[in-house]
């Protein structure tokens, strides 16, 4: 069947399409139908079914004879270790961990925060929660204690599972002290913590609150899989919005399992038993969908990679892992290849490895620039597919459905809408734009299974952020266009979210932190173009009258403040002091114009600018930072 026929079949009868996709799943009670309309543009999928994610990701494969197959390959160049876990072992490990959590009172519906690096125990923690029907929320290790505290207060976890440390090139990330600090800062306190001690740094335990990962499992009765309703939340994953308060994206259980399973063959073109590798982090949505759940639900072997594209030990690491573990489909962010390309421009290290096992490379998380795609195609000789999605959707909105039909690649486009998504380009008033014209990208409701039904404890915010601007549509926050062949192009964000090394960050959140500095009267953060990371945040600070601290000192303190409040992942290292910020007469900061100046692009003098002379001051400040680069 051709892609267009599959898409047309979905359009003609979405109910039939998703009920057929649901047949690949083991149900405790089958759904009576796929879509449940809740009214007021709210929808749920397979809500009346009963199902367990862990059963589908682990146990059923053991029952079907995949017990001896590797479920997880932990490849950790940063520690020099590789560890493989079969599906049988995984079932036993997860069942025991779940049993120990249950013995401590964790039940269906309880929230558990997971704060761990790229170790198999992180996946086991997620699966143990799923086994019990507990709702996990994984927090990325590159966030500061304050960000963890915000998530603890919002999610109100009964327990927190954490590692003692993570390892970044040249430094240990002190997870446990960060966790202690976060719990100190948060109003809500977890009942207990379970600490996975790593030999690189053994953490101090707090008597009565903290339990050791292994000792707390001693003698635990393995837990069976607890069937949950189709609309039971499987997890909460926080993502950046336009303010300092992150959005808790909710994922319902049944739609998640059905959709991810569908994508493994149709998009990533792998069959059960094949090795699949997403080089991301469990703290991001890519890690949830394609390090943990997708490949395991589909009976694949997943690679858990604890390392970097370069420096662990060199730019050949990706190719070494692919050839050593016989990876068939590989997924990463364009920034990773930009880093590899910079170190190995001629692809010398690529040629050292046998990549005959690899069928295709997938990119997502940020715009894939044509140069990077072409370099990757040329040096590996493999097809490279860009695909576009978001934390909110959990899987591809637009991609190349290679398992159905590999469509011709057009550089700069993530290809076409996947079945389930009716993607449209709208003008400000919500009217469809003509082919080839730029507008806001929106998806006609309902969104397909596996996408967010709401935000955690924040339905009004969900409506306001996604549903209100274009009634009847989901607003993606991205702008772009669709060409005459139906190919989509993602051009920019319509909000203040920026994308740094494939990480989604809020400039608004950084501004909130900068504004808290006692010498800062006003500030603006913009995202400037960067050849490696795509974008980098840059701060402009206006100081209080009478501040006599040297500017460099304030800048240094502000950079330190963002690192300590948001975390190293913000990569906030560029800031300068200016007298005034360019604004419209109504007081709106002209961030877009500042970005154009910093990027060295042509810009039109905004008609509404209050005082054009301020732009010269901005240019001068930018030149002290070396911009335009
Ligand atoms: N825990 C703690 N700190 C972390 C971290 C983690 N899990 N991940 C990153 N950091 C830190 C880094 O050590 C760095 O700190 P530093 O300022 O002390 O150097 C900072 O956060 C910024 O990290 P990053 O943006 O990743 O930059 P980098 O310079 O360390 O590496 C790349 C650059 C391109 C190699 C790297 O960004 C990369 O591998 N990107 C892949 C992106 C990806 O997987 N995205 C997920 C979406 S698909
Ligand atoms: P996240 O929720 O962190 O996955 O970030 C989602 C955002 O990253 C999207 O809304 C886009 O702005 C951007 N993004 C993700 N994938 C792509 C892509 N393939 N091309 C362009 N932008 C992308």
XYZ file of C-alpha atoms and ligand atoms in Angstrom:
700
model
C 0.000 0.000 0.000
C 1.221 3.509 -0.727
C 1.448 6.194 1.953
C -1.343 8.183 0.337
C -3.672 5.157 0.514
C -2.879 4.564 4.175
C -3.436 8.248 4.951
C -6.688 8.229 2.953
C -7.853 5.093 4.785
C -7.271 6.833 8.111
C -9.089 9.966 6.887
C -12.039 7.927 5.641
C -12.457 5.965 8.868
C -10.187 6.959 11.786
C -12.114 4.685 14.143
C -11.418 1.627 12.005
C -7.777 2.651 11.507
C -7.026 2.902 15.222
C -9.088 -0.134 16.235
C -7.023 -2.157 13.756
C -3.785 -0.716 15.134
C -5.041 -1.679 18.617
C -5.174 -5.342 17.641
C -1.392 -5.559 18.040
C -1.749 -4.902 21.783
C -2.522 -7.355 24.619
C -5.644 -6.071 26.380
C -7.008 -7.170 29.736
C -10.317 -5.828 28.458
C -10.590 -4.747 24.850
C -11.788 -1.220 24.064
C -15.380 -1.010 22.808
C -14.334 1.857 20.536
C -11.326 4.057 19.834
C -12.352 7.704 20.274
C -14.197 9.082 23.295
C -15.436 12.659 22.919
C -15.533 14.496 26.223
C -17.039 17.700 24.795
C -15.525 21.154 24.454
C -12.759 19.848 22.165
C -11.468 17.350 24.725
C -10.853 13.755 23.624
C -9.601 10.438 24.974
C -8.658 7.179 23.270
C -9.610 3.597 24.181
C -10.877 4.948 27.485
C -12.997 1.940 28.462
C -10.278 -0.651 27.865
C -8.115 -2.187 30.555
C -4.449 -2.713 29.821
C -0.989 -2.647 31.355
C 1.995 -0.961 29.684
C 4.629 -3.096 31.407
C 2.873 -6.292 30.350
C 2.968 -5.092 26.749
C 6.573 -3.866 26.968
C 8.057 -6.814 28.850
C 6.033 -9.806 30.046
C 4.188 -10.579 26.856
C 7.470 -10.917 24.979
C 8.750 -13.408 27.542
C 5.498 -15.367 27.223
C 5.904 -15.315 23.436
C 9.404 -16.808 23.593
C 11.553 -13.676 23.482
C 12.878 -14.248 27.017
C 16.476 -14.882 25.892
C 16.510 -11.862 23.532
C 18.247 -8.752 24.788
C 15.754 -6.104 25.770
C 18.322 -3.500 26.824
C 21.937 -2.942 25.841
C 23.555 -0.403 28.133
C 26.586 0.982 26.307
C 28.406 3.461 28.499
C 31.647 4.777 27.004
C 31.798 7.311 29.804
C 32.298 4.512 32.360
C 33.811 2.013 29.927
C 31.068 -0.559 30.593
C 28.571 -2.489 28.502
C 25.780 -4.470 30.117
C 23.075 -6.468 28.364
C 19.736 -7.432 29.899
C 17.427 -10.052 28.371
C 13.656 -9.749 28.371
C 13.466 -12.512 31.034
C 15.922 -10.705 33.269
C 14.138 -7.437 32.690
C 10.833 -8.960 33.735
C 12.344 -10.288 36.951
C 14.132 -7.049 37.761
C 11.087 -4.908 37.094
C 8.665 -7.203 38.921
C 10.895 -7.216 42.016
C 11.409 -3.455 41.960
C 7.649 -2.967 41.567
C 7.042 -5.407 44.426
C 9.396 -3.453 46.693
C 7.701 -0.179 45.780
C 4.326 -1.708 46.500
C 5.535 -2.949 49.868
C 6.361 0.694 50.665
C 2.859 1.775 49.719
C 3.132 2.804 46.056
C -0.119 1.987 44.305
C -2.026 2.672 41.125
C -2.442 6.443 40.682
C 0.467 7.457 42.933
C 3.055 9.735 41.373
C 6.731 8.749 41.414
C 9.525 11.082 40.284
C 12.530 9.485 38.600
C 15.779 11.455 38.571
C 18.389 9.259 36.937
C 21.019 9.303 34.203
C 21.288 6.932 31.260
C 21.412 3.654 33.166
C 19.122 0.630 32.657
C 17.750 1.198 36.166
C 16.067 4.354 34.846
C 14.031 2.286 32.380
C 13.380 -0.329 35.061
C 12.049 2.397 37.333
C 9.708 3.630 34.611
C 8.508 0.100 33.858
C 8.054 -0.733 37.556
C 5.757 2.275 37.886
C 3.863 1.196 34.785
C 3.548 -2.299 36.250
C 1.747 -0.929 39.305
C -0.243 1.747 37.477
C 1.800 4.416 39.266
C 2.367 7.602 37.270
C 6.012 8.451 36.721
C 7.570 11.784 36.012
C 11.163 11.629 34.838
C 13.255 14.760 35.412
C 16.300 15.399 33.210
C 19.636 15.439 35.052
C 20.832 18.677 33.480
C 18.278 20.698 35.442
C 19.142 22.470 38.663
C 17.672 21.587 42.080
C 15.200 24.450 41.794
C 13.675 22.985 38.609
C 13.380 19.604 40.326
C 11.709 21.314 43.287
C 9.154 22.976 40.982
C 8.302 19.556 39.543
C 8.070 17.967 43.008
C 5.592 20.646 44.074
C 3.517 20.250 40.939
C 3.487 16.453 40.650
C 3.408 15.737 44.427
C 5.228 12.393 44.253
C 4.801 9.750 46.924
C 8.327 8.532 46.187
C 11.432 9.623 44.298
C 13.779 7.178 42.632
C 17.207 8.658 41.941
C 20.786 7.752 41.177
C 23.645 8.894 43.341
C 25.313 10.582 40.372
C 25.532 11.117 36.660
C 28.716 11.492 34.680
C 29.396 14.300 32.227
C 32.735 14.603 30.463
C 35.175 15.904 33.034
C 32.770 16.088 35.948
C 30.434 14.128 38.170
C 26.856 15.421 38.363
C 25.883 15.161 42.015
C 22.315 13.908 41.629
C 21.802 13.016 45.270
C 22.893 16.379 46.738
C 20.760 18.055 44.036
C 17.846 15.871 45.103
C 18.358 16.693 48.794
C 18.484 20.385 47.921
C 15.306 20.116 45.823
C 13.400 18.352 48.610
C 14.624 21.029 51.001
C 13.262 23.720 48.673
C 9.931 22.041 47.848
C 6.786 22.421 49.914
C 5.609 18.908 49.121
C 7.821 16.176 50.610
C 7.974 12.610 49.233
C 7.338 9.822 51.746
C 10.568 8.089 50.752
C 13.419 7.983 48.241
C 15.178 5.031 46.696
C 18.785 5.691 45.777
C 20.645 3.799 43.107
C 24.241 4.045 44.323
C 26.824 4.232 41.568
C 30.445 3.484 42.274
C 31.565 6.775 40.697
C 30.029 8.593 43.661
C 28.318 6.940 46.595
C 25.762 9.257 48.136
C 25.044 10.026 51.748
C 21.673 8.574 52.789
C 19.151 10.288 55.031
C 18.097 7.823 57.716
C 14.414 6.906 57.556
C 13.772 8.666 54.228
C 16.302 7.120 51.836
C 16.563 3.444 50.949
C 19.213 1.645 48.924
C 18.129 0.410 45.499
C 19.189 -3.193 46.123
C 18.653 -3.517 49.854
C 15.098 -2.204 49.649
C 14.281 -4.965 47.151
C 15.574 -7.736 49.425
C 12.870 -10.347 49.951
C 10.265 -8.342 48.004
C 7.446 -10.335 46.466
C 7.504 -9.721 42.709
C 4.478 -7.676 41.636
C 2.150 -8.733 38.850
C 0.986 -6.255 36.187
C -1.996 -4.185 37.371
C -4.512 -3.539 34.568
C -5.493 0.127 34.339
C -8.148 2.036 32.413
C -7.207 3.127 28.911
C -7.339 6.765 30.017
C -5.246 6.231 33.155
C -2.199 8.544 33.088
C 0.934 6.565 32.275
C 3.248 9.474 32.932
C 3.717 13.208 33.300
C 6.598 14.861 31.455
C 7.345 18.510 32.075
C 8.291 20.691 29.147
C 9.116 24.359 28.674
C 6.359 26.844 28.066
C 6.572 30.596 27.851
C 6.886 31.119 31.607
C 9.056 29.716 34.370
C 6.332 27.209 35.306
C 6.864 24.115 33.144
C 3.877 22.359 31.590
C 3.110 18.846 32.826
C 2.255 16.948 29.663
C 0.027 13.975 30.521
C 0.169 10.724 28.562
C -2.745 8.306 28.795
C -1.958 4.604 28.859
C -3.797 2.912 25.988
C -3.303 5.457 23.204
C 0.387 5.615 24.121
C 0.883 1.866 23.673
C -1.129 1.647 20.449
C 0.477 4.664 18.780
C 4.089 3.877 19.692
C 3.709 0.296 18.556
C 2.328 1.518 15.221
C 5.277 3.855 14.665
C 7.993 1.237 15.149
C 7.269 -0.505 11.852
C 5.555 2.220 9.875
C 8.022 5.016 10.606
C 11.212 3.374 11.875
C 10.814 0.233 9.767
C 11.997 -2.238 12.386
C 10.595 -5.692 13.110
C 10.455 -7.352 16.521
C 13.931 -8.644 17.360
C 15.737 -5.798 15.560
C 18.030 -3.449 17.459
C 16.825 0.141 17.694
C 18.797 3.058 19.096
C 17.678 6.532 20.033
C 20.670 8.547 21.280
C 18.830 10.924 23.543
C 18.135 10.950 27.283
C 15.343 9.363 29.319
C 14.577 12.857 30.631
C 13.217 13.957 27.250
C 10.220 12.755 25.300
C 12.463 11.011 22.762
C 13.819 8.970 25.654
C 10.333 8.077 26.888
C 8.986 7.085 23.495
C 12.049 5.654 21.779
C 14.591 4.588 24.373
C 12.045 3.002 26.666
C 8.487 2.362 25.567
C 8.324 2.175 21.749
C 11.073 -0.370 21.130
C 10.142 -2.523 24.128
C 6.426 -2.580 23.348
C 7.350 -3.682 19.827
C 9.752 -6.425 21.006
C 12.929 -4.697 19.846
C 16.260 -4.428 21.606
C 16.867 -0.875 22.787
C 20.287 0.705 23.280
C 20.742 2.853 26.386
C 23.761 4.989 25.562
C 25.586 6.846 28.310
C 27.985 9.052 26.413
C 28.270 11.938 24.009
C 28.546 12.115 20.232
C 32.093 13.435 20.615
C 34.722 13.070 23.309
C 33.617 9.673 24.654
C 36.221 8.898 23.436
C 35.931 10.381 19.941
C 33.604 11.287 17.092
C 33.476 7.631 16.004
C 31.431 6.521 19.030
C 28.093 6.511 17.196
C 29.495 4.314 14.447
C 31.166 1.984 16.942
C 27.901 1.468 18.839
C 25.908 0.929 15.632
C 28.297 -1.681 14.267
C 28.959 -3.423 17.589
C 25.309 -3.888 18.510
C 23.933 -4.277 14.957
C 21.644 -1.269 15.159
C 19.096 -1.258 12.349
C 17.487 2.171 12.881
C 19.254 5.046 14.568
C 17.625 8.214 15.879
C 19.326 11.339 17.195
C 19.224 15.148 17.086
C 20.891 17.098 14.250
C 23.115 18.897 16.774
C 24.791 15.567 17.549
C 25.812 15.158 13.909
C 26.935 18.779 13.738
C 29.269 17.973 16.639
C 30.523 14.810 14.919
C 30.956 16.596 11.582
C 33.024 19.320 13.210
C 35.491 16.756 14.562
C 35.472 14.392 11.620
C 34.599 16.480 8.559
C 35.738 13.912 6.010
C 34.078 10.977 7.729
C 37.338 9.150 8.355
C 35.968 7.592 11.538
C 32.772 6.520 9.797
C 34.792 4.490 7.327
C 36.463 2.567 10.181
C 33.259 0.721 11.059
C 31.062 -1.793 9.297
C 27.651 -0.129 9.134
C 26.012 -2.758 6.918
C 23.493 -3.500 9.707
C 22.131 0.052 9.583
C 19.144 0.795 7.334
C 18.388 4.412 8.111
C 19.059 7.421 10.311
C 16.281 9.557 11.811
C 16.619 13.125 13.039
C 14.310 15.185 15.240
C 14.188 17.645 18.095
C 15.176 20.743 16.131
C 15.422 21.929 12.543
C 17.634 19.606 10.495
C 19.797 21.863 8.347
C 20.436 20.570 4.805
C 24.234 20.675 5.271
C 24.100 18.271 8.179
C 21.705 15.927 6.390
C 23.862 15.892 3.272
C 27.048 15.302 5.242
C 25.435 12.395 7.088
C 24.070 10.884 3.875
C 27.393 11.257 2.123
C 29.631 9.858 4.830
C 27.402 6.965 5.894
C 25.773 6.193 2.560
C 22.480 5.755 4.451
C 19.149 7.493 4.006
C 18.605 10.273 6.546
C 15.024 11.102 7.521
C 14.038 14.253 9.348
C 10.819 14.041 11.357
C 8.936 16.617 13.368
C 7.198 16.150 16.688
C 6.905 17.530 20.201
C 6.766 16.466 23.817
C 3.031 17.071 23.607
C 2.426 14.622 20.756
C 4.836 11.902 21.931
C 5.345 10.684 18.366
C 5.776 11.930 14.820
C 3.419 14.559 13.453
C 5.248 14.719 10.133
C 7.812 12.236 8.941
C 8.761 9.805 6.219
C 6.674 6.634 6.630
C 9.487 4.374 5.533
C 7.851 1.154 6.709
C 4.879 1.926 4.465
C 6.715 3.612 1.618
C 9.948 5.618 1.593
C 8.946 8.937 0.070
C 11.492 11.080 -1.762
C 13.432 13.264 0.670
C 13.205 17.027 0.189
C 15.956 18.752 2.139
C 14.531 21.140 4.720
C 11.259 19.239 5.063
C 10.398 16.538 7.619
C 8.145 15.142 4.813
C 4.419 14.547 5.289
C 1.711 14.320 7.933
C 1.322 10.916 9.558
C -2.073 9.218 9.668
C -3.910 10.677 12.659
C -2.734 14.219 11.989
C -4.683 16.644 9.797
C -2.008 19.370 9.659
C -3.032 22.809 8.417
C -1.374 26.191 8.006
C -3.515 29.001 9.428
C -3.361 32.766 9.372
C -3.774 34.863 12.527
C -7.556 34.686 12.171
C -7.523 30.894 11.910
C -8.160 30.714 8.159
C -6.282 28.144 6.063
C -3.377 29.680 4.110
C -2.748 28.971 0.431
C -0.197 26.301 -0.502
C 3.376 27.475 -0.044
C 2.541 30.344 2.278
C 3.858 30.714 5.790
C 1.522 30.557 8.772
C 0.897 28.963 12.151
C 0.952 25.167 12.068
C -2.161 23.689 13.642
C -3.620 20.188 13.792
C -7.331 19.660 13.412
C -8.810 18.025 16.504
C -8.907 15.334 17.674
C -5.220 14.632 17.940
C -4.423 10.925 17.466
C -3.876 8.326 20.221
C -0.728 8.786 22.294
C -0.852 12.589 22.270
C -1.578 14.762 25.299
C -5.198 14.816 26.499
C -4.494 17.646 28.994
C -1.848 19.158 31.299
C -1.337 17.766 34.799
C -3.728 19.528 37.181
C -3.940 22.412 34.729
C -6.794 21.972 32.284
C -7.426 25.739 31.932
C -3.766 26.196 30.998
C -4.068 23.318 28.529
C -6.999 25.047 26.845
C -5.312 28.424 26.868
C -1.966 27.128 25.560
C -3.226 24.839 22.833
C -6.942 25.062 22.063
C -8.170 28.640 22.404
C -6.265 30.479 19.706
C -7.649 28.376 16.849
C -10.981 26.824 17.917
C -11.251 23.223 16.692
C -7.476 22.931 16.299
C -4.412 22.103 18.392
C -1.894 24.947 18.165
C 1.616 23.514 17.771
C 3.552 26.716 18.533
C 5.527 26.215 15.312
C 5.211 28.212 12.110
C 5.741 26.842 8.633
C 4.200 25.949 5.307
C 3.042 23.037 3.156
C 4.168 22.741 -0.486
C 2.254 21.505 -3.536
C 3.257 17.879 -2.789
C 1.946 18.062 0.762
C 5.465 18.324 2.275
C 5.640 20.304 5.468
C 8.365 22.843 6.332
C 8.985 23.940 9.933
C 10.413 27.453 9.976
C 10.205 28.966 13.478
C 8.422 29.015 16.818
C 5.528 31.402 17.255
C 6.311 31.793 20.968
C 9.400 32.520 23.062
C 10.529 28.928 23.232
C 14.052 28.334 21.870
C 15.849 25.161 20.948
C 19.396 24.690 22.235
C 21.175 21.479 21.165
C 17.809 19.815 20.620
C 16.682 20.893 24.099
C 13.560 22.993 24.343
C 14.016 25.980 26.651
C 11.924 28.921 27.689
C 13.437 32.393 27.322
C 10.647 33.588 29.606
C 11.911 31.286 32.358
C 15.443 32.676 31.955
C 14.109 36.247 32.080
C 12.324 35.435 35.342
C 15.617 34.254 36.825
C 17.583 37.284 35.561
C 14.925 39.673 36.852
C 15.416 38.202 40.325
C 19.007 39.559 40.445
C 18.956 42.583 42.789
C 20.779 44.849 40.312
C 18.638 43.990 37.281
C 15.780 46.376 36.558
C 14.693 44.884 33.267
C 15.922 42.212 30.906
C 15.315 40.287 27.699
C 16.551 36.875 26.570
C 16.646 35.969 22.897
C 17.805 32.905 20.969
C 20.660 33.629 18.563
C 21.781 31.249 15.815
C 24.645 28.909 16.629
C 26.472 26.659 14.199
C 26.670 23.748 16.671
C 23.649 23.989 18.959
C 21.160 25.557 16.540
C 20.383 28.346 18.986
C 21.979 29.826 22.092
C 20.296 32.033 24.665
C 21.607 35.600 25.001
C 20.605 37.989 27.780
C 20.342 41.782 27.757
C 20.356 43.380 31.181
C 19.262 46.902 32.159
C 20.550 47.703 35.627
C 18.895 49.680 38.403
C 19.840 53.354 38.528
C 22.603 53.841 41.053
C 24.030 50.322 40.728
C 27.749 50.775 40.963
C 28.860 47.184 40.678
C 31.074 46.642 37.599
C 28.992 45.387 34.677
C 31.186 42.310 34.174
C 30.474 41.293 37.735
C 26.699 41.551 37.294
C 26.935 39.600 34.019
C 28.958 36.870 35.723
C 26.498 36.657 38.596
C 23.563 36.487 36.195
C 25.163 33.649 34.225
C 25.770 31.806 37.486
C 22.195 32.447 38.585
C 20.670 30.865 35.469
C 22.967 27.856 35.853
C 22.024 27.406 39.494
C 18.274 28.039 39.048
C 17.581 26.365 35.691
C 20.671 24.240 35.185
C 23.681 23.707 32.926
C 21.361 22.513 30.158
C 20.234 26.116 29.621
C 23.739 26.775 28.230
C 23.301 30.423 29.249
C 26.751 31.961 28.790
C 26.122 35.121 26.750
C 24.911 38.307 28.429
C 25.605 42.025 28.328
C 24.489 45.213 30.023
C 22.558 47.810 27.987
C 21.001 51.114 28.998
C 17.642 50.434 27.400
C 15.788 47.716 25.516
C 14.245 48.391 22.110
C 10.473 48.509 22.474
C 7.327 49.345 20.578
C 5.421 52.443 21.633
C 3.090 50.151 23.579
C 6.066 48.767 25.514
C 6.574 45.388 23.835
C 10.247 44.355 23.641
C 11.315 43.916 19.997
C 12.939 40.522 20.438
C 12.567 39.525 16.779
C 14.499 42.592 15.632
C 17.234 41.903 18.183
C 17.542 38.313 16.907
C 17.889 39.551 13.298
C 20.624 42.000 14.297
C 22.508 39.357 16.294
C 22.251 36.879 13.403
C 23.474 39.511 10.938
C 20.247 39.309 8.944
C 18.456 42.111 7.155
C 15.612 43.547 9.144
C 12.977 46.208 8.647
C 12.908 49.043 11.139
C 9.690 48.277 13.048
C 7.166 51.031 12.331
C 6.054 50.958 15.940
C 9.535 51.353 17.465
C 9.668 53.869 20.258
C 13.237 55.087 19.696
C 15.240 53.737 16.717
C 18.514 54.953 18.248
C 18.337 52.136 20.793
C 19.076 49.649 18.031
C 22.527 51.190 17.619
C 23.158 50.630 21.307
C 22.084 47.012 20.903
C 24.449 46.602 17.936
C 27.294 47.962 20.003
C 26.525 45.623 22.905
C 26.297 42.677 20.509
C 29.681 43.467 19.018
C 31.259 43.179 22.457
C 29.929 39.595 22.526
C 31.294 38.922 19.048
C 27.914 39.070 17.280
C 26.970 38.874 14.471
C 29.295 35.854 14.566
N 23.138 15.907 33.378
C 23.832 16.983 33.814
N 24.317 17.924 33.004
C 24.099 17.780 31.690
C 23.388 16.694 31.165
C 22.897 15.731 32.077
N 22.210 14.681 31.672
N 23.350 16.835 29.822
C 24.008 17.958 29.511
N 24.470 18.522 30.646
C 25.282 19.737 30.765
C 26.543 19.607 29.962
O 27.555 18.967 30.704
C 26.883 21.061 29.705
O 27.460 21.584 30.880
P 28.694 22.601 30.859
O 28.074 23.934 30.609
O 29.266 22.463 32.224
O 29.623 22.179 29.769
C 25.517 21.732 29.580
O 24.585 20.840 30.223
C 25.068 21.947 28.163
O 24.963 20.690 27.549
P 24.765 20.451 26.000
O 23.881 21.501 25.445
O 24.381 19.048 25.778
O 26.181 20.795 25.388
P 27.566 20.082 25.363
O 28.498 21.173 25.000
O 27.838 19.295 26.590
O 27.447 19.046 24.140
C 26.493 18.232 22.058
C 27.100 19.424 22.819
C 26.033 18.654 20.692
C 27.548 17.158 21.937
C 25.310 17.745 22.884
O 24.395 18.784 23.000
C 24.550 16.555 22.409
O 24.940 15.423 22.510
N 23.366 16.769 21.930
C 22.448 15.734 21.566
C 21.114 16.318 21.816
C 20.066 15.363 22.246
O 20.276 14.217 22.493
N 18.876 15.928 22.360
C 17.718 15.272 22.843
C 16.543 15.500 21.974
S 16.469 14.304 20.659
P 10.326 19.033 22.279
O 8.972 19.169 22.857
O 11.412 19.283 23.242
O 10.491 17.745 21.515
O 10.478 20.205 21.204
C 9.539 20.313 20.180
C 9.889 21.451 19.304
O 11.178 21.238 18.704
C 8.941 21.608 18.131
O 7.780 22.305 18.474
C 9.817 22.327 17.130
O 9.890 23.700 17.420
C 11.166 21.700 17.356
N 11.351 20.549 16.471
C 11.272 19.253 16.772
N 11.539 18.485 15.707
C 11.781 19.318 14.677
C 12.107 19.133 13.282
N 12.252 17.926 12.758
N 12.261 20.241 12.524
C 12.132 21.478 13.056
N 11.834 21.708 14.347
C 11.664 20.647 15.152
